[in-house]
Amino acid sequence: MEIISKRVVCLSESQTLAMNQKSQDLQAQGIDIINLSLGEPDFFAPDHVKEAAKEAVDKNFSFYSPGDGYLDLRKAIVEKFKNENNLHFTPQQIIVSSGAKHSIANVIMSIVDDGDEVIVPAPYWVSYVELVKLAGGKNVILNTNVANDFKITPEQLEAAITPKTKVFLFCSPSNPTGSVYKKRELKKLADILAKYPNIIIISDEIYEYINFEGKHESIAQFENISYRTVIVNGVSKGYAMTGYRIGYIGAPLWIAKACSKLQSQFTSGSSSIMQRAALKAITSDNSFCLEMNKVFKKRRDIVIKEISEIPNIKYNIPQGAFYLFPDISAYFGKTDGKLVINNCYDMSLYLLSNAFVATVSGDAFGDPNCIRLSYATSEDKLIKAMKQMKEAFALLK
Ligand code: PMP
Ligand code: GLU
């Protein structure tokens, strides 16, 4: 008899990870799939980081790490926030976890109770809404579209606030749209939130270093809300260390303490070895990140040029992260003579079986008119993928 808890029955599987798995399974069968589904840099972690990990093994970092992370790592994160973001935390306000996803889960589980409302701008990253559901919260989704660069307005935010609003869950640069809010746009959102002192802001800044606009702007910089803003960040994207699994928060002390308690029962401290590697990444200069950023910008330009040649697709120009989120709804109802494309999921499957390109359907991110392409792959592969997609779109009548 299967007796899975209601909590898990109600949860959806991560569509990004599922599509990546599907693509790898086809690859294993000898089918040449170009995988634009998963969002992870295709770069290797920097050599000095790899050396730090090896050194940690040799120096016997084989024991449990402190529950909240090594103190020197938390102090280094404090310095990073101070020097790069002009934000001021004590080490007690920093909690290191096993990836930014884990950090977000900790924060949501620590502050969201049954029936609490969490405002989430859509398109959103897949895991946000599932984690809110797991905590018993209610997602209040703010829709946007390609025409407004997938950004919410202050009016839209204020209209969604109710006495039950507990959290505003925000991400810039954004996965899946690549939109980056400008400082003046952030200020307007902060000014609305300042009027509602019971709302906690969770700002996911994992794509901080992948930003083609220039300097990263954090919503936590505004003093009227900084004292109740939790910043989520980590080494996965900026340093190409996705598999190392180190994320962190800078949070109000009471939230950090709650996350610490939760983590002490769920996972204990994150991997000792990987924390030493993360310390090296965070305390080294940022030349690796800057180089990677240049490469992503070039790839972004390639993808935009190629997609502009496919008729009837609408898209924004991403200013950060490494995703494009085109609106392909003009193709709904069309067919290649075999399959009718009724929705974005059909489109994603059609592109997988006809263009041999793996994407993720937009409904997983709360926008059923779109699909997501990750351009974190080589230029050659991107050009080939876009050519194959162009041909597949041309067959749809
Ligand atoms: N936030 C966003 C917006 C992401 O795209 C991801 C993807 N990995 C994460 C958080 C989680 O990062 P990590 O791999 O460090 O868990
Ligand atoms: N964040 C990446 C993505 O959106 C990795 C997958 C995941 O963690 O869900 O594709």
Short mmCIF file of C-alpha atoms and ligand atoms in Angstrom, two decimals:
data_model
loop_
_atom_site.label_atom_id
_atom_site.label_comp_id
_atom_site.label_asym_id
_atom_site.label_seq_id
_atom_site.Cartn_x
_atom_site.Cartn_y
_atom_site.Cartn_z
CA MET A 1 0.00 0.00 0.00
CA GLU A 2 1.31 3.47 -0.87
CA ILE A 3 0.79 6.01 1.89
CA ILE A 4 2.62 9.11 0.72
CA SER A 5 1.88 12.21 2.81
CA LYS A 6 -0.59 14.77 1.43
CA ARG A 7 2.23 17.27 1.63
CA VAL A 8 4.30 15.38 -0.93
CA VAL A 9 1.37 14.22 -3.05
CA CYS A 10 0.47 17.88 -3.63
CA LEU A 11 4.02 18.78 -4.64
CA SER A 12 5.02 18.92 -8.33
CA GLU A 13 8.34 17.52 -9.44
CA SER A 14 10.89 20.18 -10.48
CA GLN A 15 10.25 20.58 -14.23
CA THR A 16 13.74 21.94 -14.87
CA LEU A 17 15.34 18.84 -13.39
CA ALA A 18 12.75 16.54 -15.05
CA MET A 19 13.36 17.95 -18.53
CA ASN A 20 17.10 17.70 -18.02
CA GLN A 21 16.67 14.04 -17.09
CA LYS A 22 14.50 13.39 -20.18
CA SER A 23 17.16 14.99 -22.36
CA GLN A 24 19.93 12.89 -20.76
CA ASP A 25 17.88 9.70 -21.18
CA LEU A 26 17.46 10.38 -24.93
CA GLN A 27 21.16 11.18 -25.16
CA ALA A 28 21.94 7.82 -23.54
CA GLN A 29 19.84 6.14 -26.27
CA GLY A 30 22.18 7.69 -28.85
CA ILE A 31 19.88 10.57 -29.87
CA ASP A 32 21.84 13.80 -30.30
CA ILE A 33 19.90 16.24 -28.14
CA ILE A 34 21.06 19.81 -27.55
CA ASN A 35 20.10 20.46 -23.98
CA LEU A 36 18.86 24.01 -23.39
CA SER A 37 16.69 22.91 -20.46
CA LEU A 38 18.84 23.12 -17.36
CA GLY A 39 20.07 26.41 -15.97
CA GLU A 40 23.67 25.85 -15.08
CA PRO A 41 26.89 27.39 -16.41
CA ASP A 42 28.77 25.03 -18.73
CA PHE A 43 32.09 26.32 -17.34
CA PHE A 44 34.28 24.32 -14.98
CA ALA A 45 34.73 25.75 -11.49
CA PRO A 46 37.87 27.95 -11.30
CA ASP A 47 41.16 26.11 -10.69
CA HIS A 48 41.89 27.91 -7.42
CA VAL A 49 38.49 26.74 -6.10
CA LYS A 50 39.22 23.16 -7.10
CA GLU A 51 42.58 23.39 -5.35
CA ALA A 52 40.87 24.67 -2.19
CA ALA A 53 38.51 21.67 -2.24
CA LYS A 54 41.42 19.24 -2.65
CA GLU A 55 43.35 20.97 0.11
CA ALA A 56 40.33 20.69 2.41
CA VAL A 57 40.27 16.93 1.84
CA ASP A 58 44.00 16.69 2.59
CA LYS A 59 43.67 18.87 5.68
CA ASN A 60 40.99 16.53 7.02
CA PHE A 61 37.94 18.73 6.80
CA SER A 62 36.04 15.51 7.30
CA PHE A 63 34.11 16.40 10.44
CA TYR A 64 30.71 17.99 10.88
CA SER A 65 30.83 21.68 10.08
CA PRO A 66 29.11 24.16 12.43
CA GLY A 67 25.34 24.12 11.76
CA ASP A 68 25.28 27.66 10.35
CA GLY A 69 28.54 27.34 8.40
CA TYR A 70 32.20 27.96 9.30
CA LEU A 71 32.71 31.30 11.00
CA ASP A 72 35.45 32.38 8.56
CA LEU A 73 33.11 31.71 5.64
CA ARG A 74 30.29 33.66 7.28
CA LYS A 75 32.70 36.53 7.98
CA ALA A 76 33.79 36.47 4.34
CA ILE A 77 30.12 36.68 3.29
CA VAL A 78 29.65 39.65 5.65
CA GLU A 79 32.59 41.36 3.89
CA LYS A 80 31.18 40.51 0.47
CA PHE A 81 27.83 42.10 1.38
CA LYS A 82 29.61 45.17 2.76
CA ASN A 83 32.04 45.70 -0.12
CA GLU A 84 29.85 44.76 -3.07
CA ASN A 85 26.33 45.63 -1.94
CA ASN A 86 26.89 48.17 0.84
CA LEU A 87 24.79 45.98 3.13
CA HIS A 88 25.69 45.43 6.75
CA PHE A 89 25.23 42.12 8.54
CA THR A 90 26.88 40.40 11.49
CA PRO A 91 28.11 36.81 11.04
CA GLN A 92 25.13 35.68 13.17
CA GLN A 93 22.86 36.92 10.41
CA ILE A 94 24.49 34.69 7.80
CA ILE A 95 23.41 31.06 7.42
CA VAL A 96 25.23 28.82 4.95
CA SER A 97 23.18 26.00 3.44
CA SER A 98 23.39 23.23 0.83
CA GLY A 99 22.61 25.44 -2.18
CA ALA A 100 20.45 28.52 -2.61
CA LYS A 101 17.41 26.28 -3.10
CA HIS A 102 17.97 24.97 0.40
CA SER A 103 18.39 28.53 1.70
CA ILE A 104 15.05 29.54 0.15
CA ALA A 105 13.35 26.45 1.57
CA ASN A 106 14.70 27.27 5.04
CA VAL A 107 13.40 30.84 4.91
CA ILE A 108 9.96 29.89 3.60
CA MET A 109 9.59 27.09 6.14
CA SER A 110 10.71 29.44 8.89
CA ILE A 111 8.23 32.24 8.27
CA VAL A 112 5.23 30.96 6.29
CA ASP A 113 2.34 29.45 8.25
CA ASP A 114 -0.88 27.83 7.06
CA GLY A 115 -2.94 30.31 5.08
CA ASP A 116 -0.25 33.00 4.88
CA GLU A 117 -0.10 34.71 1.52
CA VAL A 118 3.13 34.95 -0.45
CA ILE A 119 3.22 37.37 -3.36
CA VAL A 120 5.20 35.94 -6.26
CA PRO A 121 5.71 37.81 -9.53
CA ALA A 122 5.32 35.51 -12.55
CA PRO A 123 7.14 34.18 -14.47
CA TYR A 124 8.81 32.75 -11.36
CA TRP A 125 11.45 30.15 -10.73
CA VAL A 126 9.78 26.72 -10.49
CA SER A 127 10.62 25.92 -6.89
CA TYR A 128 9.20 29.05 -5.23
CA VAL A 129 5.53 28.15 -5.51
CA GLU A 130 6.09 24.52 -4.60
CA LEU A 131 8.00 25.45 -1.44
CA VAL A 132 5.28 27.90 -0.44
CA LYS A 133 2.68 25.14 -0.92
CA LEU A 134 4.79 22.78 1.18
CA ALA A 135 4.77 25.33 4.00
CA GLY A 136 0.96 25.57 3.79
CA GLY A 137 1.07 29.08 2.32
CA LYS A 138 -1.01 30.50 -0.50
CA ASN A 139 0.74 31.78 -3.62
CA VAL A 140 -0.60 35.10 -4.87
CA ILE A 141 0.71 35.39 -8.40
CA LEU A 142 1.34 38.70 -10.15
CA ASN A 143 1.18 38.22 -13.91
CA THR A 144 3.38 40.12 -16.32
CA ASN A 145 4.05 39.73 -20.02
CA VAL A 146 6.72 40.09 -22.62
CA ALA A 147 5.54 43.58 -23.63
CA ASN A 148 6.43 45.00 -20.20
CA ASP A 149 9.74 43.07 -19.98
CA PHE A 150 8.03 40.70 -17.53
CA LYS A 151 8.23 43.27 -14.73
CA ILE A 152 5.55 44.02 -12.16
CA THR A 153 4.39 47.55 -11.45
CA PRO A 154 4.19 49.12 -7.95
CA GLU A 155 0.41 49.44 -8.41
CA GLN A 156 0.11 45.73 -9.14
CA LEU A 157 2.11 44.91 -6.02
CA GLU A 158 0.02 47.15 -3.78
CA ALA A 159 -3.25 45.78 -5.15
CA ALA A 160 -2.18 42.25 -4.20
CA ILE A 161 -1.37 43.07 -0.56
CA THR A 162 -3.91 41.91 2.04
CA PRO A 163 -3.77 41.57 5.84
CA LYS A 164 -2.64 37.98 5.24
CA THR A 165 0.39 38.90 3.13
CA LYS A 166 3.49 37.54 4.84
CA VAL A 167 6.13 37.54 2.12
CA PHE A 168 7.06 39.19 -1.15
CA LEU A 169 9.29 36.73 -3.02
CA PHE A 170 11.38 38.48 -5.60
CA CYS A 171 14.16 37.60 -8.07
CA SER A 172 16.35 39.96 -10.11
CA PRO A 173 18.14 39.14 -12.40
CA SER A 174 15.27 36.80 -13.08
CA ASN A 175 15.06 33.15 -13.88
CA PRO A 176 13.31 32.48 -16.33
CA THR A 177 13.01 35.88 -18.07
CA GLY A 178 16.47 37.46 -17.67
CA SER A 179 14.75 40.72 -16.68
CA VAL A 180 16.77 42.99 -14.39
CA TYR A 181 14.99 45.65 -12.34
CA LYS A 182 16.60 49.06 -12.41
CA LYS A 183 17.36 50.93 -9.18
CA ARG A 184 14.48 53.36 -9.69
CA GLU A 185 12.06 50.47 -10.30
CA LEU A 186 13.25 48.73 -7.14
CA LYS A 187 12.83 51.94 -5.15
CA LYS A 188 9.20 52.20 -6.20
CA LEU A 189 8.55 48.64 -5.07
CA ALA A 190 10.39 49.30 -1.80
CA ASP A 191 8.29 52.43 -1.20
CA ILE A 192 5.11 50.35 -1.46
CA LEU A 193 6.46 47.64 0.84
CA ALA A 194 7.59 50.27 3.35
CA LYS A 195 3.91 51.03 4.01
CA TYR A 196 3.26 47.44 5.16
CA PRO A 197 5.67 46.67 8.03
CA ASN A 198 4.56 43.06 8.47
CA ILE A 199 5.73 41.89 5.07
CA ILE A 200 9.08 40.10 4.77
CA ILE A 201 10.94 40.49 1.49
CA ILE A 202 12.89 37.52 0.16
CA SER A 203 15.26 38.70 -2.57
CA ASP A 204 16.83 35.90 -4.61
CA GLU A 205 20.08 37.34 -6.01
CA ILE A 206 21.71 34.12 -7.20
CA TYR A 207 22.29 35.69 -10.68
CA GLU A 208 23.99 38.79 -9.22
CA TYR A 209 27.15 38.31 -11.29
CA ILE A 210 25.38 37.48 -14.54
CA ASN A 211 24.17 40.94 -15.35
CA PHE A 212 24.64 42.75 -18.66
CA GLU A 213 23.27 46.05 -17.32
CA GLY A 214 26.26 46.90 -15.18
CA LYS A 215 26.21 47.07 -11.41
CA HIS A 216 23.90 44.74 -9.52
CA GLU A 217 21.15 46.51 -7.61
CA SER A 218 19.61 44.85 -4.57
CA ILE A 219 16.14 45.73 -3.27
CA ALA A 220 17.70 45.47 0.22
CA GLN A 221 19.61 48.72 -0.34
CA PHE A 222 16.56 50.81 0.65
CA GLU A 223 16.63 51.54 4.35
CA ASN A 224 12.85 51.62 4.67
CA ILE A 225 12.74 47.83 4.05
CA SER A 226 16.31 46.54 4.48
CA TYR A 227 15.71 45.52 8.11
CA ARG A 228 13.10 42.99 6.96
CA THR A 229 14.71 41.77 3.75
CA VAL A 230 16.35 38.38 3.39
CA ILE A 231 18.96 38.13 0.66
CA VAL A 232 19.52 34.71 -0.89
CA ASN A 233 22.72 34.12 -2.80
CA GLY A 234 25.33 31.41 -3.33
CA VAL A 235 28.22 30.25 -5.44
CA SER A 236 26.30 28.05 -7.92
CA LYS A 237 25.81 30.44 -10.81
CA GLY A 238 28.40 33.20 -10.45
CA TYR A 239 31.33 30.83 -9.89
CA ALA A 240 30.05 27.86 -11.93
CA MET A 241 29.83 25.70 -8.81
CA THR A 242 26.31 24.23 -9.13
CA GLY A 243 27.36 20.76 -7.97
CA TYR A 244 29.24 22.07 -4.95
CA ARG A 245 25.89 22.94 -3.34
CA ILE A 246 26.65 26.02 -1.27
CA GLY A 247 24.11 28.82 -0.82
CA TYR A 248 23.60 31.39 1.91
CA ILE A 249 21.33 34.06 3.33
CA GLY A 250 21.89 37.44 4.92
CA ALA A 251 18.78 37.96 7.07
CA PRO A 252 17.26 39.74 10.04
CA LEU A 253 18.65 37.98 13.13
CA TRP A 254 15.32 36.45 14.13
CA ILE A 255 14.92 34.81 10.71
CA ALA A 256 18.54 33.63 10.68
CA LYS A 257 17.98 32.03 14.11
CA ALA A 258 14.85 30.25 12.88
CA CYS A 259 16.67 28.96 9.79
CA SER A 260 19.53 27.82 12.01
CA LYS A 261 17.14 25.83 14.19
CA LEU A 262 15.42 24.26 11.18
CA GLN A 263 18.70 23.39 9.52
CA SER A 264 20.03 21.85 12.75
CA GLN A 265 17.21 19.29 12.56
CA PHE A 266 17.04 18.79 8.79
CA THR A 267 20.55 18.69 7.39
CA SER A 268 23.14 19.92 9.94
CA GLY A 269 25.84 22.16 8.47
CA SER A 270 26.51 21.92 4.73
CA SER A 271 29.47 20.00 3.31
CA SER A 272 32.70 20.93 5.11
CA ILE A 273 34.84 20.52 2.00
CA MET A 274 32.59 22.54 -0.24
CA GLN A 275 32.43 25.35 2.30
CA ARG A 276 36.24 25.63 2.12
CA ALA A 277 35.96 25.81 -1.67
CA ALA A 278 33.21 28.45 -1.41
CA LEU A 279 35.40 30.49 0.96
CA LYS A 280 38.13 30.51 -1.69
CA ALA A 281 35.65 31.58 -4.39
CA ILE A 282 34.18 34.39 -2.31
CA THR A 283 37.52 35.76 -1.12
CA SER A 284 39.25 35.70 -4.53
CA ASP A 285 38.96 38.50 -7.06
CA ASN A 286 35.99 38.40 -9.41
CA SER A 287 37.86 38.11 -12.71
CA PHE A 288 36.41 34.63 -13.33
CA CYS A 289 32.84 35.94 -12.92
CA LEU A 290 33.52 38.92 -15.18
CA GLU A 291 34.94 36.72 -17.93
CA MET A 292 31.97 34.37 -17.74
CA ASN A 293 29.61 37.32 -17.86
CA LYS A 294 31.17 38.50 -21.14
CA VAL A 295 30.73 35.06 -22.67
CA PHE A 296 27.08 34.89 -21.61
CA LYS A 297 26.42 38.31 -23.10
CA LYS A 298 27.86 37.20 -26.43
CA ARG A 299 25.70 34.07 -26.37
CA ARG A 300 22.66 36.14 -25.50
CA ASP A 301 23.27 38.24 -28.59
CA ILE A 302 23.58 35.14 -30.76
CA VAL A 303 20.33 33.66 -29.49
CA ILE A 304 18.49 36.96 -29.94
CA LYS A 305 19.73 37.32 -33.50
CA GLU A 306 18.71 33.77 -34.39
CA ILE A 307 15.29 33.91 -32.75
CA SER A 308 14.50 37.21 -34.46
CA GLU A 309 14.49 35.25 -37.71
CA ILE A 310 11.64 32.99 -36.59
CA PRO A 311 8.31 34.62 -37.44
CA ASN A 312 5.64 35.40 -34.82
CA ILE A 313 7.72 34.81 -31.71
CA LYS A 314 7.71 37.60 -29.13
CA TYR A 315 10.60 38.00 -26.70
CA ASN A 316 12.23 40.50 -24.37
CA ILE A 317 15.95 41.18 -24.45
CA PRO A 318 17.30 39.56 -21.28
CA GLN A 319 19.61 41.81 -19.26
CA GLY A 320 20.90 39.11 -16.95
CA ALA A 321 20.99 35.39 -16.03
CA PHE A 322 21.26 33.02 -19.02
CA TYR A 323 17.71 32.39 -20.13
CA LEU A 324 15.42 33.48 -22.93
CA PHE A 325 11.68 33.15 -22.34
CA PRO A 326 10.01 33.58 -25.74
CA ASP A 327 6.24 33.78 -26.17
CA ILE A 328 5.41 31.13 -28.75
CA SER A 329 1.61 31.27 -28.35
CA ALA A 330 1.12 32.40 -31.97
CA TYR A 331 1.85 28.78 -32.89
CA PHE A 332 -0.90 27.28 -30.74
CA GLY A 333 -3.41 25.43 -32.96
CA LYS A 334 -0.83 24.84 -35.69
CA THR A 335 0.41 21.44 -36.81
CA ASP A 336 3.26 19.82 -38.71
CA GLY A 337 0.71 17.36 -40.11
CA LYS A 338 1.23 14.89 -37.26
CA LEU A 339 1.08 16.73 -33.93
CA VAL A 340 -1.18 19.67 -33.11
CA ILE A 341 0.52 22.20 -30.83
CA ASN A 342 -2.16 23.03 -28.27
CA ASN A 343 0.02 24.52 -25.54
CA CYS A 344 3.57 25.27 -24.42
CA TYR A 345 4.06 21.73 -23.18
CA ASP A 346 3.24 20.35 -26.66
CA MET A 347 5.69 22.87 -28.08
CA SER A 348 8.44 21.78 -25.75
CA LEU A 349 7.86 18.11 -26.66
CA TYR A 350 7.62 18.97 -30.37
CA LEU A 351 10.97 20.77 -30.24
CA LEU A 352 12.50 17.84 -28.39
CA SER A 353 11.34 15.24 -30.92
CA ASN A 354 11.63 17.35 -34.11
CA ALA A 355 14.41 19.87 -33.48
CA PHE A 356 16.25 17.67 -30.96
CA VAL A 357 16.42 20.64 -28.62
CA ALA A 358 15.40 20.35 -24.96
CA THR A 359 13.58 23.38 -23.50
CA VAL A 360 11.25 23.76 -20.51
CA SER A 361 7.58 24.64 -20.99
CA GLY A 362 6.57 27.99 -19.58
CA ASP A 363 3.68 26.72 -17.45
CA ALA A 364 6.27 25.39 -14.98
CA PHE A 365 7.23 29.05 -14.46
CA GLY A 366 3.66 30.33 -14.38
CA ASP A 367 3.40 31.51 -18.00
CA PRO A 368 1.72 29.07 -20.38
CA ASN A 369 2.43 31.18 -23.48
CA CYS A 370 6.18 30.71 -23.29
CA ILE A 371 9.03 28.23 -23.30
CA ARG A 372 12.39 28.65 -21.57
CA LEU A 373 15.74 28.28 -23.31
CA SER A 374 18.95 28.26 -21.29
CA TYR A 375 21.82 29.63 -23.35
CA ALA A 376 24.46 28.41 -20.91
CA THR A 377 26.03 26.26 -23.60
CA SER A 378 28.66 26.67 -26.32
CA GLU A 379 28.17 29.02 -29.29
CA ASP A 380 28.37 26.13 -31.75
CA LYS A 381 25.64 24.22 -29.95
CA LEU A 382 23.49 27.33 -29.68
CA ILE A 383 23.77 28.09 -33.38
CA LYS A 384 22.94 24.48 -34.25
CA ALA A 385 20.02 24.42 -31.82
CA MET A 386 18.55 27.64 -33.17
CA LYS A 387 18.90 26.42 -36.79
CA GLN A 388 17.09 23.17 -35.93
CA MET A 389 14.40 25.10 -34.09
CA LYS A 390 13.93 27.47 -37.03
CA GLU A 391 13.34 24.50 -39.33
CA ALA A 392 10.90 22.89 -36.89
CA PHE A 393 8.91 26.14 -36.48
CA ALA A 394 8.77 26.54 -40.27
CA LEU A 395 6.93 23.19 -40.57
CA LEU A 396 4.07 24.39 -38.36
CA LYS A 397 1.10 25.53 -40.45
N1 PMP B 1 17.19 30.62 -7.35
C1 PMP B 1 17.11 30.66 -8.69
C2 PMP B 1 16.38 31.79 -9.33
C3 PMP B 1 17.68 29.65 -9.48
O1 PMP B 1 17.59 29.70 -10.80
C4 PMP B 1 18.31 28.59 -8.83
C5 PMP B 1 18.84 27.48 -9.71
N2 PMP B 1 19.76 26.73 -9.30
C6 PMP B 1 18.38 28.60 -7.43
C7 PMP B 1 17.81 29.63 -6.72
C8 PMP B 1 19.03 27.50 -6.65
O2 PMP B 1 20.41 27.56 -6.67
P1 PMP B 1 21.30 26.40 -6.06
O3 PMP B 1 21.75 25.58 -7.21
O4 PMP B 1 22.44 27.09 -5.37
O5 PMP B 1 20.45 25.62 -5.13
N1 GLU B 2 18.00 26.73 -11.32
C1 GLU B 2 18.28 25.89 -12.45
C2 GLU B 2 17.15 25.96 -13.43
O1 GLU B 2 16.24 26.69 -13.23
C3 GLU B 2 18.64 24.50 -12.01
C4 GLU B 2 17.53 23.52 -11.82
C5 GLU B 2 16.87 23.60 -10.49
O2 GLU B 2 17.55 23.78 -9.50
O3 GLU B 2 15.64 23.48 -10.50
O4 GLU B 2 17.17 25.28 -14.43
#
